[in-house]
């Protein structure tokens, strides 16, 4: 367990606080939830940066990082469904893509390769769009921002699906050769 992997796991520590404060419903607690969410999300960049800088990129890290990212994104999204702030079917599309790609990544028969691939540009933009959407939805903003929050959410759903298709297509070409 190296420093970047420890930072990756530390993102999970904020999740109970995010969910607790989000469900309390007061403006202050929603802001606290948002702050913890953004701190946890920002460590995604930090662990990757340190892994590259310290030359500590590991297969464990390439596995843990996207798994923890998924938990950090999906848990608040499920809470936001419960709060009736987003459509469940949008979250289902995100969840379906994440499960499909997770299975795809670890099955060498599908990818033609036993190495776990890191995220490409589309995967990173998907993650950023999800973080922005969740942050806007968690923040206790005036109702004038509802349209912006919903747009950000549906943009993240779209980028999630596009990134999933792009992730699978190159692997399909490799296994057909």
mmCIF file of C-alpha atoms in Angstrom:
data_model
loop_
_atom_site.group_PDB
_atom_site.id
_atom_site.type_symbol
_atom_site.label_atom_id
_atom_site.label_comp_id
_atom_site.label_asym_id
_atom_site.label_seq_id
_atom_site.Cartn_x
_atom_site.Cartn_y
_atom_site.Cartn_z
ATOM 1 C CA UNK A 1 0.000 0.000 0.000
ATOM 2 C CA UNK A 2 1.753 3.149 -1.203
ATOM 3 C CA UNK A 3 0.864 6.820 -0.642
ATOM 4 C CA UNK A 4 -1.228 7.265 -3.820
ATOM 5 C CA UNK A 5 -3.263 4.131 -3.035
ATOM 6 C CA UNK A 6 -3.774 5.319 0.560
ATOM 7 C CA UNK A 7 -5.071 8.656 -0.731
ATOM 8 C CA UNK A 8 -7.419 6.798 -3.074
ATOM 9 C CA UNK A 9 -8.877 4.850 -0.137
ATOM 10 C CA UNK A 10 -9.144 8.017 1.967
ATOM 11 C CA UNK A 11 -11.792 9.316 -0.476
ATOM 12 C CA UNK A 12 -14.147 6.743 0.985
ATOM 13 C CA UNK A 13 -13.847 8.280 4.453
ATOM 14 C CA UNK A 14 -15.779 11.352 3.391
ATOM 15 C CA UNK A 15 -18.687 9.423 1.916
ATOM 16 C CA UNK A 16 -20.640 8.854 5.175
ATOM 17 C CA UNK A 17 -20.393 12.576 5.990
ATOM 18 C CA UNK A 18 -21.467 13.583 2.498
ATOM 19 C CA UNK A 19 -24.542 11.379 2.701
ATOM 20 C CA UNK A 20 -25.402 12.286 6.288
ATOM 21 C CA UNK A 21 -25.253 16.034 5.740
ATOM 22 C CA UNK A 22 -26.996 15.789 2.386
ATOM 23 C CA UNK A 23 -29.966 14.071 4.027
ATOM 24 C CA UNK A 24 -30.207 16.578 6.872
ATOM 25 C CA UNK A 25 -31.529 19.107 4.399
ATOM 26 C CA UNK A 26 -30.483 22.357 6.049
ATOM 27 C CA UNK A 27 -28.611 24.839 3.905
ATOM 28 C CA UNK A 28 -25.498 24.734 6.106
ATOM 29 C CA UNK A 29 -25.385 20.930 6.097
ATOM 30 C CA UNK A 30 -25.821 20.839 2.316
ATOM 31 C CA UNK A 31 -22.856 23.226 1.986
ATOM 32 C CA UNK A 32 -20.824 20.993 4.327
ATOM 33 C CA UNK A 33 -21.767 17.984 2.219
ATOM 34 C CA UNK A 34 -20.633 19.841 -0.896
ATOM 35 C CA UNK A 35 -17.299 20.851 0.650
ATOM 36 C CA UNK A 36 -16.500 17.287 1.731
ATOM 37 C CA UNK A 37 -17.571 15.978 -1.692
ATOM 38 C CA UNK A 38 -15.293 18.442 -3.499
ATOM 39 C CA UNK A 39 -12.352 17.672 -1.199
ATOM 40 C CA UNK A 40 -12.824 13.940 -1.762
ATOM 41 C CA UNK A 41 -13.205 14.432 -5.511
ATOM 42 C CA UNK A 42 -10.080 16.592 -5.691
ATOM 43 C CA UNK A 43 -7.969 13.810 -4.220
ATOM 44 C CA UNK A 44 -8.626 11.864 -7.435
ATOM 45 C CA UNK A 45 -6.256 14.254 -9.190
ATOM 46 C CA UNK A 46 -3.786 14.188 -6.281
ATOM 47 C CA UNK A 47 -3.394 10.398 -6.099
ATOM 48 C CA UNK A 48 -2.860 10.168 -9.861
ATOM 49 C CA UNK A 49 -0.338 13.005 -9.828
ATOM 50 C CA UNK A 50 1.615 11.438 -6.945
ATOM 51 C CA UNK A 51 1.531 7.975 -8.510
ATOM 52 C CA UNK A 52 3.122 9.373 -11.680
ATOM 53 C CA UNK A 53 5.551 11.722 -9.910
ATOM 54 C CA UNK A 54 6.729 9.090 -7.417
ATOM 55 C CA UNK A 55 6.686 6.349 -10.051
ATOM 56 C CA UNK A 56 4.225 4.368 -7.911
ATOM 57 C CA UNK A 57 1.674 3.418 -10.557
ATOM 58 C CA UNK A 58 0.421 -0.040 -9.625
ATOM 59 C CA UNK A 59 -2.155 -2.461 -10.946
ATOM 60 C CA UNK A 60 -3.858 -2.158 -7.541
ATOM 61 C CA UNK A 61 -4.050 1.614 -7.963
ATOM 62 C CA UNK A 62 -5.414 1.291 -11.502
ATOM 63 C CA UNK A 63 -8.111 -0.991 -10.069
ATOM 64 C CA UNK A 64 -8.879 0.945 -6.859
ATOM 65 C CA UNK A 65 -8.983 4.445 -8.326
ATOM 66 C CA UNK A 66 -11.930 3.900 -10.695
ATOM 67 C CA UNK A 67 -13.735 1.753 -8.106
ATOM 68 C CA UNK A 68 -13.525 4.483 -5.464
ATOM 69 C CA UNK A 69 -14.500 7.072 -8.100
ATOM 70 C CA UNK A 70 -17.634 5.055 -8.839
ATOM 71 C CA UNK A 71 -18.584 4.858 -5.156
ATOM 72 C CA UNK A 72 -17.966 8.575 -4.679
ATOM 73 C CA UNK A 73 -20.212 9.363 -7.658
ATOM 74 C CA UNK A 74 -22.934 6.737 -7.317
ATOM 75 C CA UNK A 75 -23.657 7.165 -3.593
ATOM 76 C CA UNK A 76 -24.572 10.881 -3.864
ATOM 77 C CA UNK A 77 -26.493 10.214 -7.089
ATOM 78 C CA UNK A 78 -28.603 7.612 -5.305
ATOM 79 C CA UNK A 79 -29.228 10.081 -2.476
ATOM 80 C CA UNK A 80 -30.219 12.738 -5.018
ATOM 81 C CA UNK A 81 -32.777 10.311 -6.501
ATOM 82 C CA UNK A 82 -34.218 9.797 -3.025
ATOM 83 C CA UNK A 83 -34.436 13.583 -2.640
ATOM 84 C CA UNK A 84 -36.296 13.724 -5.977
ATOM 85 C CA UNK A 85 -33.665 16.007 -7.533
ATOM 86 C CA UNK A 86 -32.764 13.763 -10.495
ATOM 87 C CA UNK A 87 -34.367 11.038 -12.574
ATOM 88 C CA UNK A 88 -33.613 7.474 -11.523
ATOM 89 C CA UNK A 89 -33.326 6.293 -15.133
ATOM 90 C CA UNK A 90 -30.453 8.741 -15.721
ATOM 91 C CA UNK A 91 -28.590 7.295 -12.761
ATOM 92 C CA UNK A 92 -29.430 3.794 -14.014
ATOM 93 C CA UNK A 93 -27.684 4.615 -17.319
ATOM 94 C CA UNK A 94 -24.597 5.774 -15.410
ATOM 95 C CA UNK A 95 -24.666 2.687 -13.184
ATOM 96 C CA UNK A 96 -25.151 0.336 -16.147
ATOM 97 C CA UNK A 97 -22.187 1.855 -17.988
ATOM 98 C CA UNK A 98 -19.974 1.714 -14.908
ATOM 99 C CA UNK A 99 -20.790 -1.938 -14.209
ATOM 100 C CA UNK A 100 -20.367 -2.920 -17.858
ATOM 101 C CA UNK A 101 -16.982 -1.229 -18.178
ATOM 102 C CA UNK A 102 -15.802 -2.602 -14.819
ATOM 103 C CA UNK A 103 -16.582 -6.108 -16.044
ATOM 104 C CA UNK A 104 -15.041 -5.383 -19.417
ATOM 105 C CA UNK A 105 -11.826 -4.076 -17.876
ATOM 106 C CA UNK A 106 -11.131 -7.171 -15.813
ATOM 107 C CA UNK A 107 -12.015 -9.785 -18.438
ATOM 108 C CA UNK A 108 -8.935 -10.481 -20.600
ATOM 109 C CA UNK A 109 -11.072 -12.542 -23.004
ATOM 110 C CA UNK A 110 -12.964 -9.380 -23.973
ATOM 111 C CA UNK A 111 -10.049 -6.967 -24.050
ATOM 112 C CA UNK A 112 -7.401 -9.305 -25.464
ATOM 113 C CA UNK A 113 -5.093 -8.071 -22.728
ATOM 114 C CA UNK A 114 -4.724 -8.807 -19.023
ATOM 115 C CA UNK A 115 -3.439 -5.305 -18.162
ATOM 116 C CA UNK A 116 -5.930 -2.898 -16.630
ATOM 117 C CA UNK A 117 -6.164 0.194 -18.806
ATOM 118 C CA UNK A 118 -6.080 3.629 -17.220
ATOM 119 C CA UNK A 119 -8.683 6.249 -18.028
ATOM 120 C CA UNK A 120 -8.505 8.029 -21.383
ATOM 121 C CA UNK A 121 -9.546 11.639 -22.069
ATOM 122 C CA UNK A 122 -13.225 10.654 -22.417
ATOM 123 C CA UNK A 123 -13.173 8.797 -19.114
ATOM 124 C CA UNK A 124 -11.596 11.771 -17.380
ATOM 125 C CA UNK A 125 -14.091 14.221 -18.888
ATOM 126 C CA UNK A 126 -16.910 11.889 -17.814
ATOM 127 C CA UNK A 127 -15.620 11.948 -14.243
ATOM 128 C CA UNK A 128 -15.243 15.742 -14.211
ATOM 129 C CA UNK A 129 -18.752 16.221 -15.640
ATOM 130 C CA UNK A 130 -20.201 13.908 -12.993
ATOM 131 C CA UNK A 131 -18.419 15.797 -10.213
ATOM 132 C CA UNK A 132 -19.646 19.157 -11.523
ATOM 133 C CA UNK A 133 -23.218 17.878 -11.872
ATOM 134 C CA UNK A 134 -23.258 16.348 -8.387
ATOM 135 C CA UNK A 135 -21.739 19.497 -6.886
ATOM 136 C CA UNK A 136 -24.427 21.666 -8.501
ATOM 137 C CA UNK A 137 -27.160 19.298 -7.330
ATOM 138 C CA UNK A 138 -25.833 19.083 -3.759
ATOM 139 C CA UNK A 139 -25.372 22.849 -3.405
ATOM 140 C CA UNK A 140 -28.414 24.573 -1.922
ATOM 141 C CA UNK A 141 -28.705 27.012 -4.833
ATOM 142 C CA UNK A 142 -31.721 29.170 -5.609
ATOM 143 C CA UNK A 143 -34.334 27.590 -7.892
ATOM 144 C CA UNK A 144 -33.056 29.677 -10.824
ATOM 145 C CA UNK A 145 -30.116 27.248 -10.995
ATOM 146 C CA UNK A 146 -32.287 24.116 -11.344
ATOM 147 C CA UNK A 147 -32.072 24.176 -15.148
ATOM 148 C CA UNK A 148 -28.283 24.498 -15.046
ATOM 149 C CA UNK A 149 -28.033 21.636 -12.526
ATOM 150 C CA UNK A 150 -30.269 19.403 -14.642
ATOM 151 C CA UNK A 151 -28.337 20.273 -17.814
ATOM 152 C CA UNK A 152 -25.067 19.381 -16.054
ATOM 153 C CA UNK A 153 -26.560 16.074 -14.893
ATOM 154 C CA UNK A 154 -27.792 15.072 -18.362
ATOM 155 C CA UNK A 155 -24.512 16.184 -19.932
ATOM 156 C CA UNK A 156 -22.712 13.884 -17.497
ATOM 157 C CA UNK A 157 -25.062 11.019 -18.438
ATOM 158 C CA UNK A 158 -24.300 11.639 -22.125
ATOM 159 C CA UNK A 159 -20.525 11.797 -21.576
ATOM 160 C CA UNK A 160 -20.722 8.670 -19.437
ATOM 161 C CA UNK A 161 -22.370 6.724 -22.260
ATOM 162 C CA UNK A 162 -20.034 8.114 -24.949
ATOM 163 C CA UNK A 163 -16.954 7.284 -22.875
ATOM 164 C CA UNK A 164 -18.231 3.742 -22.388
ATOM 165 C CA UNK A 165 -18.693 3.187 -26.114
ATOM 166 C CA UNK A 166 -15.264 4.668 -26.872
ATOM 167 C CA UNK A 167 -13.682 2.458 -24.206
ATOM 168 C CA UNK A 168 -15.137 -0.714 -25.742
ATOM 169 C CA UNK A 169 -14.633 -0.017 -29.466
ATOM 170 C CA UNK A 170 -10.794 -0.185 -29.560
ATOM 171 C CA UNK A 171 -10.886 -3.422 -27.553
ATOM 172 C CA UNK A 172 -13.393 -4.914 -30.002
ATOM 173 C CA UNK A 173 -11.015 -4.163 -32.902
ATOM 174 C CA UNK A 174 -8.113 -5.808 -31.055
ATOM 175 C CA UNK A 175 -9.994 -9.032 -30.397
ATOM 176 C CA UNK A 176 -11.186 -9.304 -33.996
ATOM 177 C CA UNK A 177 -7.616 -9.304 -35.419
#
